[in-house]
Every structure is written in structure tokens, then in C-alpha cells.
Amino acid sequence: MPAPTPIYIIKIGGQVIDDKDALSGFLHSFAKTQGNKILVHGGGKLATQMAAQLNIPQQMVNGRRITDADTLKLVTMVYAGGINKSIVAQLQSNNCDAIGCCGADGNIILAKKRTGADIDYGFAGDIVSVQSEKLGRWLQEGYTPVIAPITHDGNGQLLNTNADTLAQEIAVALSAHHPATLIYCFEKKGVLQKADDDDSVIPHINPASFETLKNNGIISGGMIPKLENALKAVSRGIEQVLIGQASEFHALINHKSGTRITHDT
Amino acid sequence: MPAPTPIYIIKIGGQVIDDKDALSGFLHSFAKTQGNKILVHGGGKLATQMAAQLNIPQQMVNGRRITDADTLKLVTMVYAGGINKSIVAQLQSNNCDAIGCCGADGNIILAKKRTGADIDYGFAGDIVSVQSEKLGRWLQEGYTPVIAPITHDGNGQLLNTNADTLAQEIAVALSAHHPATLIYCFEKKGVLQKADDDDSVIPHINPASFETLKNNGIISGGMIPKLENALKAVSRGIEQVLIGQASEFHALINHKSGTRITHDT
């Protein structure tokens, strides 16, 4: 039996999506990268802009959008329609056989409406299961899934789901049968020693070094939950998490740029 | 070798999509129908309503929308995002393993921007090719494709494509290897002898009877191009075209309601 094929699960965030040239450059590098890969994308500013134009009030709590019924309709249109299909068309023009979908398509990601939280997040979905066999078969057939952060509950209700979490859950599910690498592309070159110095990227972090970096105050603020999340991912079977810049995607995937997070030393 | 599997290609129009209960009832019947089926949906009034809210002026010529850049973004969001995913989630809740896509996904429908017409239709796409093998494989794997009328040109440009035409081209492409039935679900019970009498459905039309009906003035107005289109479809290899009401889908598919158009007598 041949060794299981490695799979890359790449999440690109809002800042890349909002910048037409940055997105186009990233998609070009992404398409050229050999191997099995899945792209998960966030939303960018478009949903917020359109909500303002359509007079749909937006409420954000702790950086998360409260998804009321009108907002759900809007994000479904923007994420699973506008952004998703624009990415797919660009990847196709780069000879990458992309297939855009959300969690409802093929029932690949089942979620349930978040309940019991202190805050009513509205139509926010927490992931219940990922059909990794289907995603695996699509990859085997030569497709590159491009996944919008919209899921469903199996009873006809679409749900808005955090794209970082979605990428992680997909990677964990696939890691049962494949060496899986989870890649977060964001605006910085990686996890930095000094927040204002782009050349101070920390090349490797594991649970022990994370504690030291945190205790020394080198890692602080919003980077702490991001890294805790990445460390949780590698403790759940994902081989490695890479964090770096979308514009350096090729270097990032080849460990020549960005921060690599693993469970072991 | 087993006989090729029959395939149904069903197009639902705007009036069904705009009516939540009608759509839900149709999707329930559709999901229960055995066999290989592909659903093509139009847009409904939502795009027009949103265009007004977003101050995107809409120009219609001969019932066709002129697709400027802003309108293209809008219809991509509304058709391939909002409507498509809502249909997919509803079908999934009816145990139908739907997978929503547009022509760019998997490169299934390649189109080219319409040029040379008297009118500049903007980003309107005329179909160049349909990857029927891919659609056939998805059906074989148990998926029900749900297709939004957005295509692409292979160079990264999405295009707005007439849903009736899209359904016909998909049916013609699949008819090369499968007996294909093309079904148009619209607001009437079928092609009527008397426009105001819903019980005057003409059960069967072929090229000869069409000429008679036209010469006698029984078929007139907008029904003439619709039927010419259906007759063209059956002359191109599609086994039959069924025209009838979405709410009578089960009866329609079993030839107990609606109008059946064939090439032969």
C-alpha cells in the first residue's frame, strides 16, 4: 500500500481577500503548488460594507459577528457566492481544478446552532462533523476544494461558521488518514519576536517554547489565543501548523518563511 | 454492459424561487424522485430587489438583463450564493445529497462573453462546452448537482448565463451517453390551448403539431420561442422536454400532468 498522500489545508483571511492584487498573487502561487490542497477562505470587509449599504445593523462581540437572519442571508451571498466563485474562477484560469462549496454541499460539514453561550450569536454554527472521505475522494479525483465558512444543520438551516475553526476541523478530520498541514495565511510574516519588526519571525514553536515565550512577554495579546489554537491543532493529530504571509506562500510551504508549530521539539 | 441510466435535468424559474412555500414543496417532491437528476435554477426577483437597494441601475432588453460589472457581482452573490445554498441546505434536509455549483466549479460549464450582438449585453456568457463526464461521475457517486446560472470564460471572468439555455446545453451534452429528459417548471400547468384556462393543457407536441397549433393561432406570443427552443432541444438528442408546474412535479415527471414535447409523433 502506498504511503498516504500529504494534504495541505490553507486558510486565507480577510486582508488578502480585500486586496485584489494580493489575492491574485496568492492564488497564482497556490495554484502552482503541487499536491493535495484545500483552500478555506474568510469573508473580508465586503459583507460589512454591504450590510451598511443594505441597512442591516452589524453587532460584533469579541471580534465575532452576531449573525441575525438578514446577516446570515448576506454572508451566505457574499462568502459562498461572490468571494467563493471569484476565487474558483481565478484558480481555474491558473489551471487549478477548483470546486467551490460550503458545508451544506455534499453535506461535507455539519454544524449545530450555537446555544447556551452567554451571548446569543444568532445563526452561528459550531462544527459537529466533517465528511473527510468525501473531501479525500474529491482530492483524489484532482479537484481542489475551495470552502466558504458557511455550514448547515442538516435540517435546512444554513449557519455562519468561523473560518479559522473550519480550517482546523477539516485538517483534524483529514489527519486521521493523511499527514495534514494546516496553514494560516495572514498579514504578518509569521509570529514575531518584536511586534513592529517584520524580520523577527520565530521560525519554530512547540508547547514548551510557547510557555517560555509567553512567560517572557514576547508573545502577547491576540497572538496568544491564535497560538493556543494552533497548539491544540497539533495535539489533535495535525502534523504541523504554518503561520505566515500569503505573499510568501511558496516559501512558507517550504519552511523558508513563517512560523512552524509542531507538537514535538 | 447495463443500459445507460436516464437523467432528468430540471429547470425551476423565478416564480417558484420567489415563493418560499412553493419552493419548499417543490424541493420536497424533487428530493423524493428516484433516479439521476440535476437541478438548474434561475434567479427570481431577489437580484432586482437588491440592485434597487444597492443603487445598481438595471437595464433589461427583450427580457434579458444587461450585466454590467456591478450587476455581475450582484447576481453571482444572489444566484450562486444565496439561492443556491438555500436550495442545497433544503435538499440535504430532505435526504438528497445535493452539491451546489456554478459553471466555474470543476470547470463544468465554459462560456464566452457575448460579442457581436446589436446590443452590448455586458458580462453575458454564451456556452462553449459542458463537461458532461464530470457531471455524470457526480451523479454516479450519488450527488445531485444544483447549478446556478453563472459560468466562466476560463480566464478568470465569471459570466451571467440564461438559465433556460444552461439547462438545455447540459441536457444536450448528457444526452450523448444517457437518455435525457429536460423539464421546465414554470407557473402554468403546461402549454395551454386557451391562455386563461388552466385545464386546457396540450399533453403532447411534436414538430408537426407545433406548426398546426401555431398556424391556427392556438400558440402565440411568448410561448412560440419557448416551444421552438424545446423542439430544438429534442432535435439535438434530448429524448423529451416536459413543461409544467413545479407544484405538480411528481405528476409531470410521470407524464400525468403538463406538456410533453418529442421529436417523433
Coordinates of C-alpha atoms in Angstrom, one line a residue:
Chain A
M1 CA 0.0 0.0 0.0
P2 CA 1.4 3.4 -0.9
A3 CA 2.1 5.9 1.9
P4 CA -0.9 8.2 2.5
T5 CA -0.8 11.4 0.5
P6 CA 0.0 14.6 2.5
I7 CA -2.7 17.2 2.4
Y8 CA -2.4 21.0 2.9
I9 CA -5.4 22.9 4.3
I10 CA -4.8 26.6 3.7
K11 CA -6.9 29.4 5.3
I12 CA -6.7 32.9 3.9
G13 CA -8.1 35.7 5.8
G14 CA -9.8 39.0 5.2
Q15 CA -6.9 41.2 4.5
V16 CA -5.8 39.1 1.5
I17 CA -9.4 38.8 0.2
D18 CA -9.9 42.6 0.4
D19 CA -6.7 43.3 -1.7
K20 CA -7.4 42.3 -5.3
D21 CA -3.7 42.1 -6.3
A22 CA -2.6 40.3 -3.1
L23 CA -5.4 37.8 -3.7
S24 CA -4.5 37.2 -7.3
G25 CA -0.8 36.8 -6.4
F26 CA -1.6 34.3 -3.7
L27 CA -3.9 32.3 -5.9
H28 CA -1.3 32.1 -8.6
S29 CA 1.3 30.7 -6.1
F30 CA -1.4 28.4 -4.6
A31 CA -2.4 27.0 -8.0
K32 CA 1.3 26.2 -8.8
T33 CA 1.8 24.3 -5.6
Q34 CA 1.9 20.6 -6.2
G35 CA 0.0 18.2 -4.1
N36 CA -3.4 17.9 -2.5
K37 CA -4.7 21.1 -1.1
I38 CA -7.9 22.6 0.3
L39 CA -8.5 26.3 0.5
V40 CA -10.7 27.8 3.2
H41 CA -11.5 31.5 2.9
G42 CA -12.9 34.1 5.3
G43 CA -15.0 37.0 4.4
G44 CA -13.2 40.3 4.3
K45 CA -14.8 43.7 4.5
L46 CA -17.3 43.2 1.7
A47 CA -20.0 41.7 4.0
T48 CA -19.6 44.7 6.4
Q49 CA -19.7 47.2 3.6
M50 CA -22.8 45.6 2.0
A51 CA -24.5 45.4 5.4
A52 CA -24.1 49.1 5.7
Q53 CA -25.5 49.7 2.2
L54 CA -28.5 47.5 2.9
N55 CA -29.1 48.9 6.4
I56 CA -28.5 45.7 8.1
P57 CA -27.1 46.7 11.5
Q58 CA -24.0 44.6 12.4
Q59 CA -23.1 43.7 16.0
M60 CA -19.7 42.4 16.8
V61 CA -18.8 40.8 20.2
N62 CA -15.2 39.8 20.9
G63 CA -14.4 40.0 17.2
R64 CA -17.2 37.7 16.3
R65 CA -20.2 38.8 14.2
I66 CA -23.6 38.3 15.7
T67 CA -25.5 36.5 12.8
D68 CA -29.1 37.6 12.7
A69 CA -31.4 36.3 9.9
D70 CA -30.6 39.1 7.5
T71 CA -26.9 38.9 8.2
L72 CA -26.9 35.2 7.5
K73 CA -28.5 35.8 4.1
L74 CA -25.9 38.4 3.4
V75 CA -22.9 36.4 4.4
T76 CA -24.2 33.4 2.5
M77 CA -24.3 35.5 -0.6
V78 CA -21.0 37.3 -0.1
Y79 CA -18.9 34.3 1.2
A80 CA -20.4 31.3 -0.6
G81 CA -21.3 33.3 -3.8
G82 CA -19.3 36.4 -4.5
I83 CA -16.0 35.6 -2.9
N84 CA -16.1 31.8 -3.4
K85 CA -16.9 31.9 -7.1
S86 CA -14.4 34.7 -7.8
I87 CA -11.6 32.6 -6.2
V88 CA -12.7 29.5 -8.1
A89 CA -12.7 31.3 -11.5
Q90 CA -9.3 32.7 -10.8
L91 CA -7.9 29.3 -9.8
Q92 CA -9.4 27.7 -12.9
S93 CA -7.6 30.3 -15.0
N94 CA -4.4 29.1 -13.3
N95 CA -5.1 25.5 -14.3
C96 CA -6.2 24.5 -10.9
D97 CA -9.4 22.5 -11.0
A98 CA -11.1 24.2 -8.1
I99 CA -14.6 23.4 -6.9
G100 CA -16.2 25.9 -4.6
C101 CA -18.5 24.8 -1.8
C102 CA -19.9 25.4 1.6
G103 CA -20.6 22.9 4.4
A104 CA -24.0 22.1 3.0
D105 CA -22.7 21.0 -0.3
G106 CA -22.4 17.2 -0.2
N107 CA -23.2 17.6 3.5
I108 CA -19.4 17.9 4.0
I109 CA -19.6 20.0 7.2
L110 CA -22.5 19.5 9.6
A111 CA -22.8 22.1 12.3
K112 CA -25.3 23.0 15.1
K113 CA -26.6 26.4 16.0
R114 CA -24.6 27.7 19.0
T115 CA -26.7 27.6 22.1
G116 CA -26.0 28.1 25.8
A117 CA -23.4 30.8 25.4
D118 CA -23.6 33.9 27.5
I119 CA -24.2 35.8 24.2
D120 CA -26.8 34.9 21.6
Y121 CA -24.6 34.6 18.5
G122 CA -27.7 34.1 16.3
F123 CA -27.2 31.7 13.3
A124 CA -23.6 30.8 14.3
G125 CA -22.7 27.2 13.7
D126 CA -20.4 25.0 15.8
I127 CA -19.0 22.1 13.8
V128 CA -20.4 18.7 14.5
S129 CA -18.7 16.6 11.8
V130 CA -16.6 16.7 8.7
Q131 CA -17.1 14.2 5.9
S132 CA -13.3 13.7 5.3
E133 CA -13.9 10.7 3.0
K134 CA -15.7 12.9 0.5
L135 CA -13.1 15.6 0.6
G136 CA -10.4 12.9 0.2
R137 CA -12.2 11.5 -2.8
W138 CA -12.5 14.9 -4.4
L139 CA -8.8 15.5 -3.9
Q140 CA -8.1 12.0 -5.4
E141 CA -10.2 12.9 -8.4
G142 CA -8.0 16.0 -9.0
Y143 CA -10.3 18.7 -7.6
T144 CA -9.1 21.5 -5.2
P145 CA -12.0 22.2 -2.8
V146 CA -12.5 25.9 -2.0
I147 CA -14.6 26.2 1.1
A148 CA -16.6 29.1 2.3
P149 CA -17.3 29.4 6.0
I150 CA -21.0 28.6 5.8
T151 CA -22.3 25.3 7.2
H152 CA -25.7 23.8 7.8
D153 CA -27.5 21.9 10.5
G154 CA -29.0 19.1 8.3
N155 CA -32.5 20.5 8.9
G156 CA -32.3 23.1 6.1
Q157 CA -30.7 25.8 8.2
L158 CA -27.5 27.4 7.0
L159 CA -25.1 28.7 9.7
N160 CA -22.2 31.1 9.8
T161 CA -19.0 29.5 11.0
N162 CA -15.6 30.9 11.9
A163 CA -13.2 30.2 9.1
D164 CA -10.2 29.6 11.3
T165 CA -12.1 26.9 13.2
L166 CA -13.5 25.5 10.0
A167 CA -10.0 25.0 8.6
Q168 CA -8.8 23.4 11.8
E169 CA -11.7 21.0 11.9
I170 CA -11.2 20.0 8.3
A171 CA -7.5 19.4 8.9
V172 CA -8.1 17.4 12.0
A173 CA -10.7 15.2 10.2
L174 CA -8.3 14.6 7.3
S175 CA -5.3 13.9 9.6
A176 CA -6.9 10.6 10.6
H177 CA -5.8 9.2 7.2
H178 CA -3.3 11.7 5.8
P179 CA -0.3 13.7 7.1
A180 CA -2.1 17.1 7.3
T181 CA -0.6 20.5 7.4
L182 CA -2.7 23.5 8.4
I183 CA -1.6 26.8 7.1
Y184 CA -2.9 30.2 8.3
C185 CA -2.0 33.0 5.8
F186 CA -2.3 36.4 7.5
E187 CA -0.9 39.9 7.2
K188 CA 2.4 39.3 9.1
K189 CA 5.4 37.3 8.0
G190 CA 4.9 34.9 10.9
V191 CA 4.8 35.0 14.7
L192 CA 7.1 37.9 15.6
Q193 CA 9.6 38.3 18.5
K194 CA 9.0 42.1 18.2
A195 CA 5.6 43.2 17.0
D196 CA 7.0 46.0 14.9
D197 CA 9.9 44.2 13.4
D198 CA 8.8 42.0 10.4
D199 CA 12.3 40.4 10.3
S200 CA 11.9 39.0 13.9
V201 CA 9.9 35.9 12.8
I202 CA 10.1 33.0 15.3
P203 CA 10.8 30.0 13.0
H204 CA 9.5 27.2 15.2
I205 CA 7.2 26.9 18.2
N206 CA 6.2 23.9 20.3
P207 CA 4.3 23.6 23.5
A208 CA 7.4 24.1 25.7
S209 CA 8.8 27.1 23.8
F210 CA 5.3 28.6 23.7
E211 CA 5.2 28.7 27.5
T212 CA 8.7 30.4 27.7
L213 CA 7.7 32.9 25.0
K214 CA 4.5 33.7 26.8
N215 CA 6.1 33.9 30.3
N216 CA 8.8 36.3 28.9
G217 CA 6.1 38.5 27.4
I218 CA 7.4 38.0 23.9
I219 CA 4.1 36.6 22.8
S220 CA 1.1 38.6 24.0
G221 CA -2.3 39.9 23.1
G222 CA -4.2 38.4 20.2
M223 CA -1.3 36.2 19.3
I224 CA -1.8 34.0 22.5
P225 CA -5.3 32.6 21.5
K226 CA -4.1 32.1 17.9
L227 CA -1.1 30.1 19.0
E228 CA -3.1 28.2 21.7
N229 CA -5.4 27.3 18.9
A230 CA -2.5 26.1 16.7
L231 CA -1.0 24.0 19.5
K232 CA -4.4 22.5 20.1
A233 CA -4.5 21.6 16.4
V234 CA -1.1 19.8 16.5
S235 CA -2.2 18.0 19.7
R236 CA -5.2 16.7 17.8
G237 CA -3.3 14.9 15.1
I238 CA -2.4 17.6 12.6
E239 CA 1.3 17.2 11.7
Q240 CA 2.2 20.9 11.7
V241 CA 0.6 24.4 11.6
L242 CA 2.4 27.0 9.5
I243 CA 1.6 30.7 10.0
G244 CA 2.9 33.3 7.6
Q245 CA 2.2 35.7 4.8
A246 CA 0.0 35.0 1.8
S247 CA 2.5 36.8 -0.5
E248 CA 5.2 34.3 0.7
F249 CA 3.1 31.2 0.3
H250 CA 5.7 29.3 -1.7
A251 CA 8.4 30.0 0.9
L252 CA 6.0 29.3 3.7
I253 CA 5.0 25.9 2.5
N254 CA 8.7 25.0 2.0
H255 CA 9.6 26.2 5.6
K256 CA 11.7 29.1 4.3
S257 CA 9.4 31.7 5.7
G258 CA 6.9 32.0 8.6
T259 CA 6.4 30.1 11.8
R260 CA 6.1 26.4 12.1
I261 CA 4.2 25.0 15.0
T262 CA 4.6 21.3 16.0
H263 CA 3.7 19.1 18.9
D264 CA 7.3 17.8 19.3
T265 CA 10.5 19.6 19.7
Chain B
M1 CA -23.0 -3.7 -20.3
P2 CA -26.0 -2.3 -18.5
A3 CA -28.3 0.2 -20.3
P4 CA -27.3 3.8 -19.8
T5 CA -29.0 5.5 -16.8
P6 CA -31.7 8.0 -17.7
I7 CA -31.0 11.5 -16.4
Y8 CA -33.5 14.3 -15.6
I9 CA -32.4 17.9 -16.0
I10 CA -34.9 20.2 -14.3
K11 CA -35.0 23.9 -14.5
I12 CA -37.0 25.9 -12.0
G13 CA -37.8 29.5 -12.7
G14 CA -38.1 32.7 -10.8
Q15 CA -41.7 32.4 -9.7
V16 CA -41.0 29.2 -7.8
I17 CA -37.9 30.6 -6.2
D18 CA -39.6 33.8 -5.0
D19 CA -42.4 31.8 -3.2
K20 CA -40.9 30.2 -0.1
D21 CA -43.7 27.6 0.3
A22 CA -43.8 26.7 -3.4
L23 CA -40.0 26.2 -3.4
S24 CA -40.1 24.1 -0.3
G25 CA -42.9 22.0 -1.7
F26 CA -41.1 21.5 -5.0
L27 CA -37.8 20.6 -3.3
H28 CA -39.6 18.0 -1.2
S29 CA -41.1 16.3 -4.4
F30 CA -37.8 16.7 -6.2
A31 CA -35.8 15.1 -3.4
K32 CA -38.2 12.1 -3.3
T33 CA -37.9 11.5 -7.0
Q34 CA -35.8 8.5 -7.7
G35 CA -33.1 8.5 -10.4
N36 CA -30.3 10.7 -11.6
K37 CA -31.3 14.4 -11.6
I38 CA -29.7 17.8 -12.0
L39 CA -31.4 21.0 -10.9
V40 CA -30.8 24.3 -12.7
H41 CA -32.3 27.3 -11.0
G42 CA -32.9 30.9 -12.2
G43 CA -32.7 34.0 -10.1
G44 CA -36.1 35.3 -9.1
K45 CA -36.8 38.8 -8.0
L46 CA -34.1 39.0 -5.3
A47 CA -31.4 40.2 -7.6
T48 CA -33.6 43.0 -8.9
Q49 CA -34.7 44.0 -5.4
M50 CA -31.1 44.1 -4.1
A51 CA -30.0 46.0 -7.2
A52 CA -32.5 48.7 -6.2
Q53 CA -31.4 48.8 -2.6
L54 CA -27.7 49.0 -3.6
N55 CA -28.4 51.6 -6.3
I56 CA -27.2 49.5 -9.2
P57 CA -29.3 50.5 -12.2
Q58 CA -30.8 47.6 -14.0
Q59 CA -31.3 47.6 -17.8
M60 CA -33.4 44.9 -19.4
V61 CA -33.6 44.4 -23.1
N62 CA -36.0 41.8 -24.6
G63 CA -36.4 40.3 -21.1
R64 CA -32.7 39.8 -20.7
R65 CA -30.7 41.6 -18.1
I66 CA -27.7 43.7 -19.2
T67 CA -24.9 42.5 -17.0
D68 CA -22.6 45.4 -16.1
A69 CA -19.7 44.7 -13.7
D70 CA -21.7 45.6 -10.5
T71 CA -24.6 43.6 -11.7
L72 CA -22.4 40.6 -12.3
K73 CA -21.0 40.8 -8.8
L74 CA -24.6 41.0 -7.5
V75 CA -26.0 38.1 -9.5
T76 CA -23.0 35.9 -8.6
M77 CA -23.8 36.6 -4.9
V78 CA -27.5 36.1 -5.2
Y79 CA -27.7 33.1 -7.6
A80 CA -24.5 31.2 -6.8
G81 CA -24.5 32.1 -3.1
G82 CA -27.9 33.0 -1.5
I83 CA -30.3 31.0 -3.7
N84 CA -28.0 28.1 -4.5
K85 CA -27.0 27.3 -0.9
S86 CA -30.5 27.8 0.4
I87 CA -31.7 25.1 -2.1
V88 CA -28.8 22.8 -1.2
A89 CA -29.5 23.0 2.5
Q90 CA -33.2 22.3 1.9
L91 CA -32.4 19.3 -0.3
Q92 CA -30.0 18.0 2.3
S93 CA -32.7 18.2 4.9
N94 CA -34.8 16.0 2.5
N95 CA -32.0 13.4 2.3
C96 CA -30.9 14.4 -1.1
D97 CA -27.1 14.7 -1.3
A98 CA -27.1 18.0 -3.2
I99 CA -23.9 19.7 -4.3
G100 CA -24.3 23.4 -5.4
C101 CA -22.1 24.8 -8.1
C102 CA -21.8 27.2 -10.9
G103 CA -20.1 26.7 -14.3
A104 CA -16.7 27.7 -12.9
D105 CA -16.7 24.9 -10.3
G106 CA -14.8 22.0 -11.7
N107 CA -14.8 24.0 -15.0
I108 CA -18.1 22.2 -15.7
I109 CA -19.5 24.9 -18.0
L110 CA -17.2 27.0 -20.1
A111 CA -18.7 30.1 -21.7
K112 CA -17.5 33.1 -23.7
K113 CA -18.6 36.7 -23.3
R114 CA -21.2 37.6 -25.8
T115 CA -19.8 39.8 -28.5
G116 CA -21.0 41.0 -31.9
A117 CA -24.7 41.3 -30.9
D118 CA -26.5 44.5 -31.7
I119 CA -26.8 45.2 -28.0
D120 CA -23.9 45.1 -25.6
Y121 CA -25.1 42.6 -23.0
G122 CA -22.1 43.2 -20.8
F123 CA -20.8 40.1 -18.9
A124 CA -23.3 37.7 -20.5
G125 CA -21.9 34.3 -21.3
D126 CA -22.8 32.1 -24.2
I127 CA -22.0 28.4 -23.5
V128 CA -19.0 26.9 -25.2
S129 CA -18.8 23.5 -23.6
V130 CA -20.2 21.3 -20.8
Q131 CA -18.1 18.7 -19.1
S132 CA -20.7 16.0 -19.1
E133 CA -18.3 13.3 -17.9
K134 CA -17.8 15.2 -14.6
L135 CA -21.5 15.7 -14.1
G136 CA -22.1 12.0 -15.0
R137 CA -19.5 11.0 -12.4
W138 CA -21.0 13.1 -9.7
L139 CA -24.4 11.6 -10.4
Q140 CA -22.8 8.1 -10.3
E141 CA -21.3 8.9 -6.9
G142 CA -24.8 9.8 -5.6
Y143 CA -24.7 13.6 -5.8
T144 CA -27.4 15.8 -7.1
P145 CA -25.9 18.8 -8.8
V146 CA -27.7 22.1 -8.2
I147 CA -26.5 24.6 -10.8
A148 CA -26.6 28.4 -10.6
P149 CA -26.7 30.2 -14.0
I150 CA -23.2 31.7 -13.6
T151 CA -20.4 30.4 -15.9
H152 CA -16.8 31.4 -16.6
D153 CA -14.6 32.0 -19.5
G154 CA -11.5 30.1 -18.3
N155 CA -9.6 33.3 -18.0
G156 CA -10.9 34.2 -14.5
Q157 CA -14.0 36.0 -15.7
L158 CA -17.4 35.0 -14.4
L159 CA -20.3 35.4 -16.7
N160 CA -24.1 35.6 -16.4
T161 CA -25.9 32.9 -18.4
N162 CA -29.5 32.4 -19.2
A163 CA -30.8 29.5 -17.0
D164 CA -33.1 28.0 -19.7
T165 CA -30.2 27.8 -22.1
L166 CA -27.9 26.4 -19.5
A167 CA -30.4 23.6 -18.7
Q168 CA -30.8 22.8 -22.3
E169 CA -27.0 22.7 -23.0
I170 CA -26.4 20.4 -20.0
A171 CA -29.2 18.1 -21.2
V172 CA -27.8 18.0 -24.7
A173 CA -24.3 17.2 -23.5
L174 CA -25.5 14.4 -21.2
S175 CA -27.8 13.0 -24.0
A176 CA -24.7 11.8 -25.8
H177 CA -24.4 9.0 -23.3
H178 CA -27.8 8.9 -21.4
P179 CA -31.5 9.1 -22.3
A180 CA -32.0 12.7 -21.1
T181 CA -35.3 14.4 -20.2
L182 CA -35.3 18.2 -19.9
I183 CA -38.0 19.6 -17.6
Y184 CA -39.1 23.2 -17.4
C185 CA -41.1 24.0 -14.3
F186 CA -43.0 27.3 -14.7
E187 CA -46.1 28.9 -13.4
K188 CA -48.6 27.3 -15.7
K189 CA -49.8 23.7 -15.8
G190 CA -48.3 23.2 -19.2
V191 CA -48.8 24.6 -22.7
L192 CA -52.4 25.7 -22.8
Q193 CA -54.9 25.7 -25.7
K194 CA -56.6 28.7 -24.1
A195 CA -54.3 31.1 -22.2
D196 CA -56.9 31.7 -19.4
D197 CA -58.0 28.1 -19.0
D198 CA -55.6 26.1 -16.8
D199 CA -57.4 22.9 -17.7
S200 CA -56.7 23.2 -21.4
V201 CA -53.2 21.7 -21.3
I202 CA -51.9 20.3 -24.6
P203 CA -50.5 16.9 -23.5
H204 CA -48.1 16.3 -26.4
I205 CA -46.4 18.4 -29.0
N206 CA -44.1 17.4 -31.8
P207 CA -42.7 19.4 -34.8
A208 CA -45.8 18.7 -37.0
S209 CA -48.4 19.5 -34.3
F210 CA -46.5 22.6 -33.3
E211 CA -46.8 24.0 -36.9
T212 CA -50.6 23.3 -36.8
L213 CA -51.0 24.9 -33.4
K214 CA -49.0 27.9 -34.5
N215 CA -50.9 28.3 -37.8
N216 CA -54.3 28.1 -36.0
G217 CA -53.2 30.8 -33.6
I218 CA -53.6 28.5 -30.6
I219 CA -50.0 29.0 -29.6
S220 CA -48.9 32.6 -29.8
G221 CA -46.7 35.3 -28.1
G222 CA -44.0 34.3 -25.7
M223 CA -44.9 30.6 -25.9
I224 CA -43.7 30.4 -29.5
P225 CA -39.9 30.9 -28.8
K226 CA -40.3 28.7 -25.7
L227 CA -41.6 25.8 -27.8
E228 CA -39.2 26.5 -30.6
N229 CA -36.5 26.2 -28.0
A230 CA -37.9 22.9 -26.7
L231 CA -38.2 21.5 -30.3
K232 CA -34.6 22.5 -30.9
A233 CA -33.7 20.6 -27.8
V234 CA -35.4 17.3 -28.9
S235 CA -33.8 17.7 -32.3
R236 CA -30.4 17.8 -30.6
G237 CA -30.6 14.4 -28.9
I238 CA -32.7 15.1 -25.8
E239 CA -35.3 12.4 -25.6
Q240 CA -38.2 14.6 -24.4
V241 CA -38.9 18.0 -22.9
L242 CA -41.6 18.3 -20.2
I243 CA -43.2 21.7 -19.5
G244 CA -45.4 22.1 -16.4
Q245 CA -46.0 23.3 -12.9
A246 CA -43.4 22.9 -10.1
S247 CA -46.2 22.0 -7.7
E248 CA -47.1 19.1 -9.9
F249 CA -43.6 17.9 -10.3
H250 CA -44.3 14.3 -9.4
A251 CA -47.2 14.1 -11.9
L252 CA -45.2 16.0 -14.5
I253 CA -42.3 13.5 -14.4
N254 CA -44.7 10.6 -14.7
H255 CA -46.5 12.1 -17.7
K256 CA -49.7 12.7 -15.8
S257 CA -49.6 16.4 -16.0
G258 CA -48.0 19.1 -18.2
T259 CA -46.9 19.1 -21.9
R260 CA -44.6 16.5 -23.4
I261 CA -42.5 17.6 -26.4
T262 CA -40.8 15.0 -28.5
H263 CA -39.1 14.9 -31.9
D264 CA -41.3 11.9 -33.1
T265 CA -45.0 11.6 -33.2

